[in-house]
Amino acid sequence: MANARAILSLLQGCNSMRKLHKIHAHILINGYQHNPSISEKLLNFCAVSVSGSLAYAQLVFHRIHNPQTPAWNSMIRGFSQSPSPLQLQAIVFYNHMLSASHARPDTYTFSFLLKACEEAKEEGKCREVHGFIIRFGYDQDVVLCTNLIRSYAGNGLIETAHKVFEEMPARDLVSWNSMISCYCQTGLHEEALKMYDQMRISNVGFDGFTLVSLLSSCAHVGALHMGVQMHRFAGERRLVENIFVGNALIDMYAKCGSLASALSIFNSMPKRDVFTWNSMIVGYGVHGRGDEAITFFGSMLMAGVRPNSITFLGLLCGCSHQGLVKEGVQYFHMMSSEFNLKPGIKHYGCMVDLFGRAGKLKEALEVIRSSPSQHDPVLWRTLLGSCKIHRNVEIGEMAMRNLVQLGSLGAGDCVLLSGIYAEAKDLQGVARMRKLIQSRGIKTTPGWSWIEVGDQVHRFVVDDKSHPDSREIYRKLEEVIHRASLVGYAMEESSLVAAPESNTQEYCWETSTSYHSEKLAIAYGLARTPEGTSLLIVKNLRVCRDCHNFTKFVSMAFDREIIVRDRVRFHHFKGGHCSCKEFW
DNA sequence: ATAGGGTTAG
């Protein structure tokens, strides 16, 4: 004979549906099915627990006579945690609650509803729930406002999210952290970093959550100095031991070109997870140091950490940039044969690059043909890039035809093929590309470069005149070009030769009068930093040949180390040489 | 009874 108290404590310790069925039987035998605290507990377990069952919860719910707010909340919460289309049932249930019962929604109800909207990716629903919240007078609640920020941002409405943030009556640490992480996850890293200045003024302090998002943004824009500052803050609060913070620090240092610092954090970590190892492996990979990525991969396995698909992206990237064809092929196969990981489109892209870069264009083509995603423009674009490196007109044209067919031809692709024609002395081909690029309907990706000087990240675009110190920057650039030319730099004048090389490069035909964004960033960096300090430039596209050449001579003429992180990899320029050994 | 925040790739 179990009494009500005993049943409640059984429910408390319940961790599987099997146990639950037994307890439910007890409840029925003892006639407790109408005891509200027992049926609510039962319902809550079925609806919310990971080992529960929403279907069972619905049965229990419908047997409850006159369910109160807690019961409705359990159901709404259960639906909000459900997989994809089912979440919106949460809103259906809510409407049902309003129309068919006397139970009133509370702040918890809305919190669960917003969670459902965040996952469901339906911005209309998000606005709808916001309306409910206002109607019930809960729009001043800090937690609900924070929920709203996440829901709006998760639905692509970052500006609305920011508006909620601005207008909420008071912001605590969690609201700040949420706003910053929303910017970070939306890719608006400059905005995220700007929030930090305002956060300091507002005196809410910071914690590990703050640092993780900010470090991720520092990593993306290459803000090394700010990252170092975060590292110091982390040290003061003993947050470096926090695995999330440690991982974010490793990634930040690796992405800001300081593999040595990344390694020293790695060595000091008391615990390491798959993120820790991946950050190192991807770090070595994008620096073109495939052999070290491979060594770390071996240690990772020894440490008993299971690799995931990102681990292999890092490995394959390293192999392709170091020309380790045999190893790359081996790891590609290992993915599925030993770790049961299905190669994704990115992995196939690496394989196309691995063969293409090594001059094995036929094999690269074979990879595309055999991949499950042969209609993906990225693969053909990668192949086109390889054709440029190895001057192959025939396969280049084939790649181009495929891009046209897939309707995803961009200006960069035309520039690339034009370069291939130029090197084959096919002037008509060049003219055709030039014409194509000027026709409408061709997509262009605007290029930009970031450089961190002092505590500010500066962004430049091609021929940028918007910087407040623009005049000075152009004057400096003239001087830089002059000094570079004294040690052998010659700007490539003809548009035929100077047409940038890669699909995703900044393109411009009138090269003799245009300055790519990284030249402006380099000039600014040279003007504003002490002699001998190294510069870090981060680009969203790939470096063109002229800029690559330019940077080599600048590193010699000014005796500076210049690190350029482009869309795919790192270039370390020093004394007139680049770490990529012209292999990019 | 129950609520809000974190890292790698893209």
Coordinates of C-alpha atoms (C1' of nucleotides) in Angstrom, one line a residue:
Chain A
M1 CA 0.0 0.0 0.0
A2 CA 1.6 3.2 -1.1
N3 CA 0.4 6.5 0.2
A4 CA 0.4 9.8 -1.8
R5 CA 3.7 10.9 -0.3
A6 CA 5.4 7.7 -1.3
I7 CA 4.1 7.9 -4.9
L8 CA 5.3 11.5 -5.2
S9 CA 8.8 10.5 -4.1
L10 CA 8.7 7.6 -6.6
L11 CA 7.9 10.0 -9.3
Q12 CA 10.7 12.2 -8.1
G13 CA 13.2 9.5 -8.7
C14 CA 11.6 8.2 -12.0
N15 CA 14.0 8.1 -14.9
S16 CA 12.4 5.9 -17.5
M17 CA 9.0 5.2 -19.0
R18 CA 9.2 1.6 -17.8
K19 CA 9.3 2.8 -14.2
L20 CA 6.7 5.3 -15.0
H21 CA 4.2 2.8 -16.2
K22 CA 4.6 0.9 -12.9
I23 CA 4.1 4.0 -10.9
H24 CA 1.1 4.9 -12.9
A25 CA -0.4 1.5 -12.1
H26 CA 0.1 2.2 -8.4
I27 CA -1.7 5.5 -8.8
L28 CA -4.7 3.9 -10.5
I29 CA -4.8 1.0 -7.9
N30 CA -4.7 3.4 -5.0
G31 CA -7.2 5.8 -6.6
Y32 CA -4.9 8.8 -6.7
Q33 CA -5.6 9.7 -10.3
H34 CA -7.6 12.7 -9.2
N35 CA -5.0 14.0 -6.8
P36 CA -3.9 17.2 -8.5
S37 CA -0.3 17.2 -7.2
I38 CA 0.2 13.6 -8.2
S39 CA -1.3 13.9 -11.7
E40 CA 0.6 17.1 -12.4
K41 CA 3.9 15.5 -11.4
L42 CA 3.2 12.5 -13.6
L43 CA 2.3 14.8 -16.5
N44 CA 5.4 16.9 -16.1
F45 CA 7.6 13.9 -16.2
C46 CA 6.0 12.5 -19.4
A47 CA 5.9 15.8 -21.1
V48 CA 9.3 17.3 -20.3
S49 CA 11.8 14.6 -19.3
V50 CA 14.2 13.3 -21.9
S51 CA 13.1 9.8 -21.1
G52 CA 9.4 10.8 -21.1
S53 CA 6.8 10.5 -23.8
L54 CA 4.7 13.3 -25.1
A55 CA 2.1 10.9 -26.5
Y56 CA 1.7 9.4 -23.1
A57 CA 1.6 13.0 -21.6
Q58 CA -1.3 13.8 -23.9
L59 CA -3.3 10.8 -22.6
V60 CA -2.6 11.8 -19.0
F61 CA -3.5 15.4 -19.7
H62 CA -6.9 14.5 -21.2
R63 CA -7.8 12.6 -18.1
I64 CA -7.1 15.5 -15.8
H65 CA -10.3 17.2 -14.9
N66 CA -10.1 21.0 -15.2
P67 CA -6.4 21.3 -15.7
Q68 CA -4.7 24.3 -14.1
T69 CA -1.9 26.5 -15.4
P70 CA 0.9 24.0 -14.3
A71 CA -0.6 21.2 -16.4
W72 CA -1.0 23.4 -19.4
N73 CA 2.6 24.7 -19.0
S74 CA 3.9 21.2 -18.9
M75 CA 2.2 20.4 -22.2
I76 CA 3.3 23.6 -23.9
R77 CA 6.9 23.0 -22.6
G78 CA 6.8 19.5 -23.9
F79 CA 5.7 20.6 -27.4
S80 CA 8.3 23.4 -27.4
Q81 CA 11.1 20.8 -26.9
S82 CA 9.8 18.6 -29.7
P83 CA 11.4 18.0 -33.1
S84 CA 10.8 20.3 -36.0
P85 CA 7.2 20.8 -37.1
L86 CA 5.7 19.6 -33.8
Q87 CA 6.9 22.6 -31.8
L88 CA 4.1 24.8 -33.3
Q89 CA 1.6 22.6 -31.5
A90 CA 2.7 24.5 -28.5
I91 CA 0.9 27.5 -29.9
V92 CA -2.1 25.4 -30.8
F93 CA -2.2 24.2 -27.2
Y94 CA -1.9 27.7 -25.9
N95 CA -4.9 28.9 -28.0
H96 CA -6.8 25.9 -26.6
M97 CA -5.9 26.9 -23.1
L98 CA -7.3 30.4 -23.6
S99 CA -10.5 29.3 -25.3
A100 CA -11.3 26.1 -23.4
S101 CA -10.2 26.7 -19.8
H102 CA -10.2 29.2 -17.1
A103 CA -6.5 28.7 -16.5
R104 CA -4.5 31.9 -17.2
P105 CA -1.1 31.9 -18.8
D106 CA 1.8 33.1 -16.7
T107 CA 5.4 34.2 -17.6
Y108 CA 6.5 30.6 -17.7
T109 CA 3.9 29.8 -20.4
F110 CA 5.3 32.5 -22.6
S111 CA 8.8 31.5 -22.0
F112 CA 8.1 28.1 -23.4
L113 CA 6.2 29.5 -26.3
L114 CA 9.1 31.7 -27.2
K115 CA 11.4 28.7 -27.1
A116 CA 9.1 27.0 -29.6
C117 CA 9.2 30.0 -31.9
E118 CA 13.0 30.2 -31.7
E119 CA 13.3 26.6 -32.9
A120 CA 10.4 26.7 -35.4
K121 CA 11.9 29.4 -37.6
E122 CA 8.6 31.2 -38.2
E123 CA 9.1 34.9 -37.6
G124 CA 5.3 35.5 -37.8
K125 CA 4.8 33.3 -34.8
C126 CA 7.4 35.1 -32.9
R127 CA 5.6 38.4 -33.4
E128 CA 2.3 36.8 -32.5
V129 CA 3.6 35.6 -29.2
H130 CA 5.2 39.0 -28.5
G131 CA 1.6 40.3 -29.0
F132 CA 0.3 37.9 -26.4
I133 CA 3.0 39.0 -23.9
I134 CA 2.1 42.6 -24.3
R135 CA -1.6 41.8 -24.0
F136 CA -1.0 40.1 -20.7
G137 CA 1.2 42.9 -19.4
Y138 CA 4.4 40.8 -19.2
D139 CA 6.5 42.8 -21.6
Q140 CA 8.7 44.3 -18.8
D141 CA 9.8 40.9 -17.6
V142 CA 13.6 40.5 -17.9
V143 CA 13.5 36.7 -18.7
L144 CA 10.8 37.1 -21.3
C145 CA 12.6 40.0 -22.9
T146 CA 15.7 37.8 -23.1
N147 CA 13.7 35.1 -24.6
L148 CA 12.3 37.5 -27.1
I149 CA 15.8 38.6 -28.1
R150 CA 16.8 35.0 -28.8
S151 CA 13.6 34.2 -30.7
Y152 CA 13.8 37.3 -32.9
A153 CA 17.5 36.8 -33.6
G154 CA 17.0 33.1 -34.3
N155 CA 14.3 34.0 -36.9
G156 CA 16.7 36.3 -38.7
L157 CA 15.3 39.5 -37.1
I158 CA 18.4 40.7 -35.4
E159 CA 17.4 44.4 -35.5
T160 CA 14.1 43.7 -33.8
A161 CA 16.0 41.7 -31.3
H162 CA 18.2 44.6 -30.6
K163 CA 15.2 46.9 -30.3
V164 CA 13.8 44.7 -27.6
F165 CA 17.1 44.8 -25.9
E166 CA 17.3 48.6 -26.0
E167 CA 13.7 49.0 -24.8
M168 CA 13.7 46.5 -22.0
P169 CA 13.5 48.3 -18.6
A170 CA 16.6 46.7 -17.2
R171 CA 19.3 44.5 -18.6
D172 CA 21.1 41.9 -16.5
L173 CA 24.2 39.9 -17.3
V174 CA 22.2 37.2 -19.0
S175 CA 20.5 39.7 -21.3
W176 CA 23.8 41.2 -22.3
N177 CA 25.3 37.8 -22.9
S178 CA 22.3 36.8 -25.0
M179 CA 22.5 39.9 -27.2
I180 CA 26.2 39.5 -27.7
S181 CA 25.9 35.8 -28.6
C182 CA 23.0 36.6 -31.0
Y183 CA 25.2 39.0 -32.9
C184 CA 28.0 36.5 -32.9
Q185 CA 25.8 33.7 -34.2
T186 CA 24.4 36.0 -36.9
G187 CA 27.9 36.7 -38.1
L188 CA 27.7 40.4 -37.0
H189 CA 31.0 40.2 -35.2
E190 CA 31.8 43.9 -35.3
E191 CA 28.5 44.6 -33.6
A192 CA 29.2 41.9 -31.0
L193 CA 32.5 43.5 -30.1
K194 CA 30.9 47.0 -30.0
M195 CA 28.4 45.7 -27.4
Y196 CA 31.3 44.9 -25.1
D197 CA 32.2 48.6 -24.8
Q198 CA 28.6 49.5 -23.8
M199 CA 28.5 46.5 -21.5
R200 CA 31.4 47.8 -19.5
I201 CA 29.8 51.1 -19.0
S202 CA 26.6 49.5 -17.7
N203 CA 28.5 47.7 -14.9
V204 CA 26.9 44.3 -15.1
G205 CA 30.3 42.6 -15.1
F206 CA 31.0 39.6 -17.3
D207 CA 31.5 35.8 -17.0
G208 CA 32.6 32.9 -19.0
F209 CA 29.5 33.1 -21.3
T210 CA 30.5 36.7 -22.2
L211 CA 34.1 35.7 -22.9
V212 CA 33.2 32.8 -25.1
S213 CA 31.0 34.8 -27.5
L214 CA 33.4 37.7 -27.6
L215 CA 36.4 35.4 -28.2
S216 CA 34.5 33.8 -31.1
S217 CA 34.0 37.3 -32.6
C218 CA 37.6 38.2 -32.0
A219 CA 38.6 35.0 -33.9
H220 CA 36.3 35.8 -36.8
V221 CA 37.6 39.4 -37.3
G222 CA 41.2 38.7 -36.3
A223 CA 41.1 41.0 -33.3
L224 CA 44.2 39.6 -31.6
H225 CA 44.7 42.5 -29.1
M226 CA 41.2 42.4 -27.9
G227 CA 41.5 38.6 -27.7
V228 CA 44.6 38.9 -25.5
Q229 CA 42.7 41.4 -23.3
M230 CA 39.9 38.7 -22.9
H231 CA 42.6 36.2 -22.1
R232 CA 43.8 38.5 -19.3
F233 CA 40.2 38.9 -17.9
A234 CA 39.8 35.2 -18.0
G235 CA 43.0 34.7 -16.1
E236 CA 41.9 37.2 -13.4
R237 CA 38.7 35.2 -12.8
R238 CA 40.2 31.8 -13.1
L239 CA 38.1 31.2 -16.2
V240 CA 40.8 29.7 -18.3
E241 CA 40.1 26.4 -16.7
N242 CA 36.5 26.6 -17.9
I243 CA 36.6 24.3 -20.9
F244 CA 34.4 26.5 -23.0
V245 CA 36.6 29.5 -22.4
G246 CA 39.8 27.5 -23.0
N247 CA 38.4 26.2 -26.3
A248 CA 37.4 29.7 -27.4
L249 CA 40.9 31.0 -26.5
I250 CA 42.6 28.2 -28.6
D251 CA 40.4 29.0 -31.5
M252 CA 41.0 32.8 -31.2
Y253 CA 44.8 32.5 -31.1
A254 CA 44.8 30.0 -34.0
K255 CA 42.6 32.2 -36.1
C256 CA 44.6 35.3 -35.2
G257 CA 47.7 33.6 -36.5
S258 CA 49.3 32.7 -33.2
L259 CA 49.5 28.9 -33.2
A260 CA 52.2 29.0 -30.5
S261 CA 49.8 30.7 -28.1
A262 CA 47.0 28.4 -29.1
L263 CA 49.3 25.4 -28.3
S264 CA 50.3 26.8 -24.9
I265 CA 46.6 27.1 -23.9
F266 CA 46.0 23.6 -25.2
N267 CA 48.9 22.3 -23.1
S268 CA 47.5 24.0 -20.0
M269 CA 44.0 22.7 -20.3
P270 CA 43.0 20.3 -17.4
K271 CA 40.4 18.7 -19.6
R272 CA 40.0 18.5 -23.4
D273 CA 37.0 17.7 -25.5
V274 CA 36.3 17.4 -29.2
F275 CA 36.2 21.2 -29.6
T276 CA 39.6 21.5 -28.0
W277 CA 41.2 19.0 -30.4
N278 CA 39.3 20.3 -33.4
S279 CA 40.4 23.9 -32.8
M280 CA 44.0 22.8 -32.9
I281 CA 43.6 20.5 -35.9
V282 CA 41.6 23.1 -37.9
G283 CA 44.1 25.7 -36.8
Y284 CA 47.0 23.7 -38.2
G285 CA 45.0 22.9 -41.3
V286 CA 44.2 26.5 -42.3
H287 CA 47.8 27.3 -41.7
G288 CA 48.7 24.7 -44.3
R289 CA 50.5 22.6 -41.8
G290 CA 48.9 19.3 -42.6
D291 CA 51.6 17.1 -41.0
E292 CA 51.0 18.7 -37.6
A293 CA 47.3 18.4 -38.0
I294 CA 47.9 14.7 -38.6
T295 CA 50.0 14.4 -35.5
F296 CA 47.3 16.0 -33.3
F297 CA 44.7 13.7 -34.9
G298 CA 46.8 10.7 -33.7
S299 CA 47.1 12.1 -30.2
M300 CA 43.4 12.8 -30.2
L301 CA 42.6 9.2 -30.8
M302 CA 45.1 8.1 -28.2
A303 CA 43.3 10.4 -25.7
G304 CA 40.1 8.5 -26.5
V305 CA 38.2 11.5 -28.0
R306 CA 36.0 10.6 -30.9
P307 CA 36.6 12.8 -34.0
N308 CA 33.6 14.3 -35.8
S309 CA 33.1 15.7 -39.3
I310 CA 34.8 19.0 -38.4
T311 CA 37.9 17.1 -37.3
F312 CA 38.2 15.7 -40.8
L313 CA 37.6 19.1 -42.5
G314 CA 40.6 20.4 -40.6
L315 CA 42.7 17.3 -41.6
L316 CA 41.7 17.4 -45.3
C317 CA 42.3 21.2 -45.5
G318 CA 45.8 20.7 -44.1
C319 CA 46.5 17.8 -46.5
S320 CA 45.4 19.7 -49.6
H321 CA 47.4 22.9 -48.7
Q322 CA 50.5 20.9 -48.1
G323 CA 50.1 18.6 -51.1
L324 CA 49.6 15.5 -49.0
V325 CA 47.4 13.7 -51.5
K326 CA 47.9 10.2 -50.3
E327 CA 47.2 11.1 -46.7
G328 CA 44.1 13.1 -47.7
V329 CA 42.7 10.2 -49.6
Q330 CA 43.4 7.9 -46.6
Y331 CA 41.6 10.2 -44.1
F332 CA 38.7 10.7 -46.4
H333 CA 38.1 7.0 -46.5
M334 CA 38.8 6.6 -42.8
M335 CA 35.9 8.9 -42.1
S336 CA 33.2 6.5 -43.1
S337 CA 35.0 3.2 -42.7
E338 CA 36.3 3.7 -39.1
F339 CA 34.1 6.4 -37.7
N340 CA 30.9 6.0 -39.4
L341 CA 30.8 9.6 -40.5
K342 CA 29.2 10.5 -43.9
P343 CA 31.4 12.9 -45.9
G344 CA 29.5 16.1 -46.5
I345 CA 29.7 18.6 -49.3
K346 CA 32.6 20.4 -47.6
H347 CA 34.6 17.2 -47.5
Y348 CA 34.0 16.5 -51.2
G349 CA 35.1 20.1 -51.8
C350 CA 38.4 19.4 -49.9
M351 CA 38.9 16.3 -52.0
V352 CA 38.4 18.3 -55.3
D353 CA 40.9 20.8 -53.9
L354 CA 43.3 18.1 -52.8
F355 CA 43.6 16.6 -56.3
G356 CA 43.1 19.9 -58.2
R357 CA 45.8 21.8 -56.3
A358 CA 48.2 18.9 -56.9
G359 CA 47.5 19.1 -60.6
K360 CA 45.5 15.9 -60.8
L361 CA 42.6 17.6 -62.5
K362 CA 41.1 14.4 -63.9
E363 CA 40.9 12.9 -60.5
A364 CA 39.4 16.1 -59.2
L365 CA 36.7 15.8 -61.9
E366 CA 36.2 12.2 -60.9
V367 CA 35.5 13.2 -57.3
I368 CA 32.8 15.6 -58.4
R369 CA 31.2 13.0 -60.7
S370 CA 31.2 10.4 -57.9
S371 CA 29.9 12.7 -55.2
P372 CA 26.3 12.7 -54.2
S373 CA 26.3 16.5 -54.7
Q374 CA 27.6 16.9 -58.3
H375 CA 25.1 19.7 -58.8
D376 CA 26.7 21.8 -56.2
P377 CA 28.3 24.9 -57.6
V378 CA 31.0 25.0 -54.9
L379 CA 32.6 21.9 -56.2
W380 CA 32.8 23.2 -59.8
R381 CA 34.1 26.5 -58.6
T382 CA 36.9 24.7 -56.7
L383 CA 37.8 22.8 -59.8
L384 CA 37.8 26.1 -61.8
G385 CA 40.3 27.4 -59.2
S386 CA 42.6 24.4 -59.8
C387 CA 42.4 24.9 -63.5
K388 CA 43.7 28.4 -63.0
I389 CA 46.6 27.2 -61.0
H390 CA 47.5 24.6 -63.6
R391 CA 46.4 26.5 -66.7
N392 CA 43.9 24.1 -68.0
V393 CA 41.5 25.7 -70.5
E394 CA 39.6 22.6 -71.4
I395 CA 38.5 21.5 -67.9
G396 CA 38.2 25.1 -66.9
E397 CA 35.6 25.7 -69.6
M398 CA 33.8 22.5 -68.6
A399 CA 33.6 23.8 -65.0
M400 CA 32.3 27.1 -66.3
R401 CA 29.6 25.4 -68.4
N402 CA 28.4 23.5 -65.3
L403 CA 28.3 26.7 -63.3
V404 CA 26.2 28.4 -66.0
Q405 CA 23.9 25.4 -66.1
L406 CA 23.4 25.5 -62.4
G407 CA 22.5 29.2 -62.6
S408 CA 25.1 30.2 -60.1
L409 CA 27.7 31.9 -62.2
G410 CA 29.4 34.8 -60.3
A411 CA 31.6 37.6 -61.4
G412 CA 34.5 35.9 -59.7
D413 CA 34.1 32.8 -61.9
C414 CA 34.3 35.0 -65.0
V415 CA 37.5 36.7 -63.7
L416 CA 39.0 33.3 -63.1
L417 CA 38.3 31.9 -66.5
S418 CA 39.4 35.1 -68.0
G419 CA 42.8 34.7 -66.2
I420 CA 43.1 31.2 -67.7
Y421 CA 42.4 32.6 -71.2
A422 CA 44.9 35.4 -70.6
E423 CA 47.7 32.9 -69.7
A424 CA 46.8 30.9 -72.8
K425 CA 47.0 34.2 -74.8
D426 CA 43.4 33.8 -75.9
L427 CA 42.4 37.5 -76.1
Q428 CA 39.0 36.7 -77.5
G429 CA 38.2 34.5 -74.5
V430 CA 39.3 37.4 -72.2
A431 CA 37.0 39.8 -74.1
R432 CA 34.1 37.4 -73.8
M433 CA 34.5 37.2 -70.1
R434 CA 34.8 40.9 -69.7
K435 CA 31.6 41.3 -71.6
L436 CA 29.8 38.7 -69.6
I437 CA 30.9 40.2 -66.3
Q438 CA 29.5 43.6 -67.3
S439 CA 26.2 42.1 -68.3
R440 CA 23.5 42.3 -65.7
G441 CA 22.5 39.3 -63.6
I442 CA 26.0 38.3 -62.7
K443 CA 26.5 38.1 -59.0
T444 CA 29.4 39.9 -57.3
T445 CA 30.6 39.5 -53.8
P446 CA 32.0 42.7 -52.4
G447 CA 35.4 42.2 -50.8
W448 CA 36.7 43.7 -47.6
S449 CA 39.6 43.4 -45.3
W450 CA 39.8 43.9 -41.5
I451 CA 42.8 45.1 -39.5
E452 CA 42.9 45.7 -35.8
V453 CA 44.8 48.8 -34.8
G454 CA 44.8 49.8 -31.2
D455 CA 41.5 48.7 -29.7
Q456 CA 39.5 49.2 -33.0
V457 CA 38.8 46.9 -35.9
H458 CA 38.9 48.8 -39.2
R459 CA 37.2 47.6 -42.3
F460 CA 38.3 48.5 -45.8
V461 CA 36.7 47.8 -49.2
V462 CA 38.1 48.3 -52.7
D463 CA 39.1 51.9 -53.2
D464 CA 37.6 52.8 -49.8
K465 CA 37.3 56.5 -49.2
S466 CA 35.1 56.2 -46.2
H467 CA 37.7 56.0 -43.5
P468 CA 38.2 59.3 -41.6
D469 CA 41.9 59.1 -42.2
S470 CA 41.4 58.3 -45.9
R471 CA 43.7 61.0 -47.3
E472 CA 46.6 60.0 -45.1
I473 CA 46.0 56.3 -45.9
Y474 CA 46.3 57.0 -49.7
R475 CA 49.4 59.1 -49.2
K476 CA 50.9 56.3 -47.1
L477 CA 50.0 53.7 -49.7
E478 CA 51.8 55.7 -52.4
E479 CA 54.8 55.6 -50.2
V480 CA 54.5 51.9 -49.5
I481 CA 54.2 51.1 -53.2
H482 CA 57.2 53.2 -53.9
R483 CA 59.3 51.5 -51.3
A484 CA 58.1 48.1 -52.4
S485 CA 59.0 48.8 -56.0
L486 CA 62.5 49.8 -54.9
V487 CA 63.0 46.2 -53.8
G488 CA 61.5 44.8 -57.0
Y489 CA 57.7 45.0 -56.8
A490 CA 56.0 45.8 -60.1
M491 CA 52.3 46.3 -60.1
E492 CA 50.7 44.2 -62.7
E493 CA 49.3 46.8 -65.0
S494 CA 47.5 45.0 -67.8
S495 CA 44.0 44.0 -66.9
L496 CA 44.7 40.7 -68.6
V497 CA 47.4 39.7 -66.2
A498 CA 46.1 41.5 -63.2
A499 CA 42.7 40.0 -63.3
P500 CA 42.5 38.4 -59.9
E501 CA 42.8 34.7 -59.8
S502 CA 40.2 33.1 -57.8
N503 CA 36.5 32.8 -58.0
T504 CA 36.1 34.6 -54.8
Q505 CA 38.6 37.3 -55.1
E506 CA 38.0 41.0 -55.4
Y507 CA 37.8 41.7 -59.0
C508 CA 38.3 44.9 -60.9
W509 CA 39.4 45.4 -64.4
E510 CA 41.0 48.8 -64.1
T511 CA 43.7 47.5 -61.8
S512 CA 46.1 50.3 -62.5
T513 CA 43.7 52.7 -60.8
S514 CA 42.2 50.4 -58.2
Y515 CA 43.4 49.4 -54.7
H516 CA 42.2 46.2 -53.2
S517 CA 41.1 46.4 -49.7
E518 CA 44.2 44.6 -48.2
K519 CA 46.5 47.2 -49.7
L520 CA 44.6 49.9 -47.9
A521 CA 44.6 47.9 -44.7
I522 CA 48.3 47.2 -44.9
A523 CA 49.1 50.9 -45.5
Y524 CA 47.0 51.9 -42.5
G525 CA 48.6 49.2 -40.4
L526 CA 52.1 50.4 -41.4
A527 CA 51.2 54.0 -40.7
R528 CA 49.7 53.3 -37.2
T529 CA 51.8 50.6 -35.6
P530 CA 55.4 50.8 -34.3
E531 CA 58.2 49.5 -36.5
G532 CA 58.8 45.8 -36.3
T533 CA 55.3 44.8 -35.0
S534 CA 53.6 42.3 -37.2
L535 CA 50.3 43.0 -39.0
L536 CA 47.3 40.7 -39.2
I537 CA 44.8 41.2 -42.1
V538 CA 41.6 39.2 -42.3
K539 CA 39.8 39.1 -45.7
N540 CA 36.5 37.6 -46.6
L541 CA 37.7 36.6 -50.1
R542 CA 40.9 35.2 -51.4
V543 CA 44.1 37.1 -52.1
C544 CA 44.8 38.0 -55.7
R545 CA 48.2 37.5 -57.2
D546 CA 49.1 41.1 -57.4
C547 CA 48.3 41.7 -53.7
H548 CA 50.1 38.5 -52.8
N549 CA 53.2 39.7 -54.6
F550 CA 52.8 43.2 -53.2
T551 CA 52.7 41.9 -49.7
K552 CA 55.8 39.8 -50.1
F553 CA 57.8 42.9 -51.2
V554 CA 56.3 45.0 -48.4
S555 CA 57.3 42.5 -45.8
M556 CA 60.9 42.8 -47.2
A557 CA 61.0 46.6 -47.7
F558 CA 59.6 47.3 -44.2
D559 CA 61.0 44.3 -42.5
R560 CA 57.6 43.4 -41.1
E561 CA 55.9 40.1 -40.6
I562 CA 52.5 40.4 -42.3
I563 CA 49.9 37.7 -41.7
V564 CA 47.0 37.5 -44.1
R565 CA 44.1 35.2 -43.4
D566 CA 42.0 34.8 -46.5
R567 CA 38.8 32.9 -47.1
V568 CA 40.6 29.6 -47.1
R569 CA 44.0 29.8 -45.4
F570 CA 46.8 31.7 -43.8
H571 CA 49.7 33.4 -45.5
H572 CA 52.6 34.4 -43.3
F573 CA 54.8 36.9 -45.2
K574 CA 58.3 37.6 -44.0
G575 CA 61.4 38.8 -45.6
G576 CA 59.9 38.7 -49.1
H577 CA 58.6 35.1 -48.8
C578 CA 55.2 33.6 -48.0
S579 CA 54.5 30.5 -46.0
C580 CA 52.2 29.2 -48.7
K581 CA 55.2 28.8 -51.1
E582 CA 53.0 30.2 -53.9
F583 CA 50.8 27.1 -53.4
W584 CA 47.3 28.5 -52.8
Chain B
dA1 C1' 5.9 22.2 -10.2
dT2 C1' 8.1 25.0 -14.2
dA3 C1' 11.8 30.0 -17.2
dG4 C1' 16.7 33.3 -20.1
dG5 C1' 23.1 32.9 -21.9
dG6 C1' 28.7 29.6 -24.3
dT7 C1' 33.1 27.2 -28.3
dT8 C1' 35.1 24.3 -33.7
dA9 C1' 32.8 24.0 -39.7
dG10 C1' 29.1 26.9 -42.8

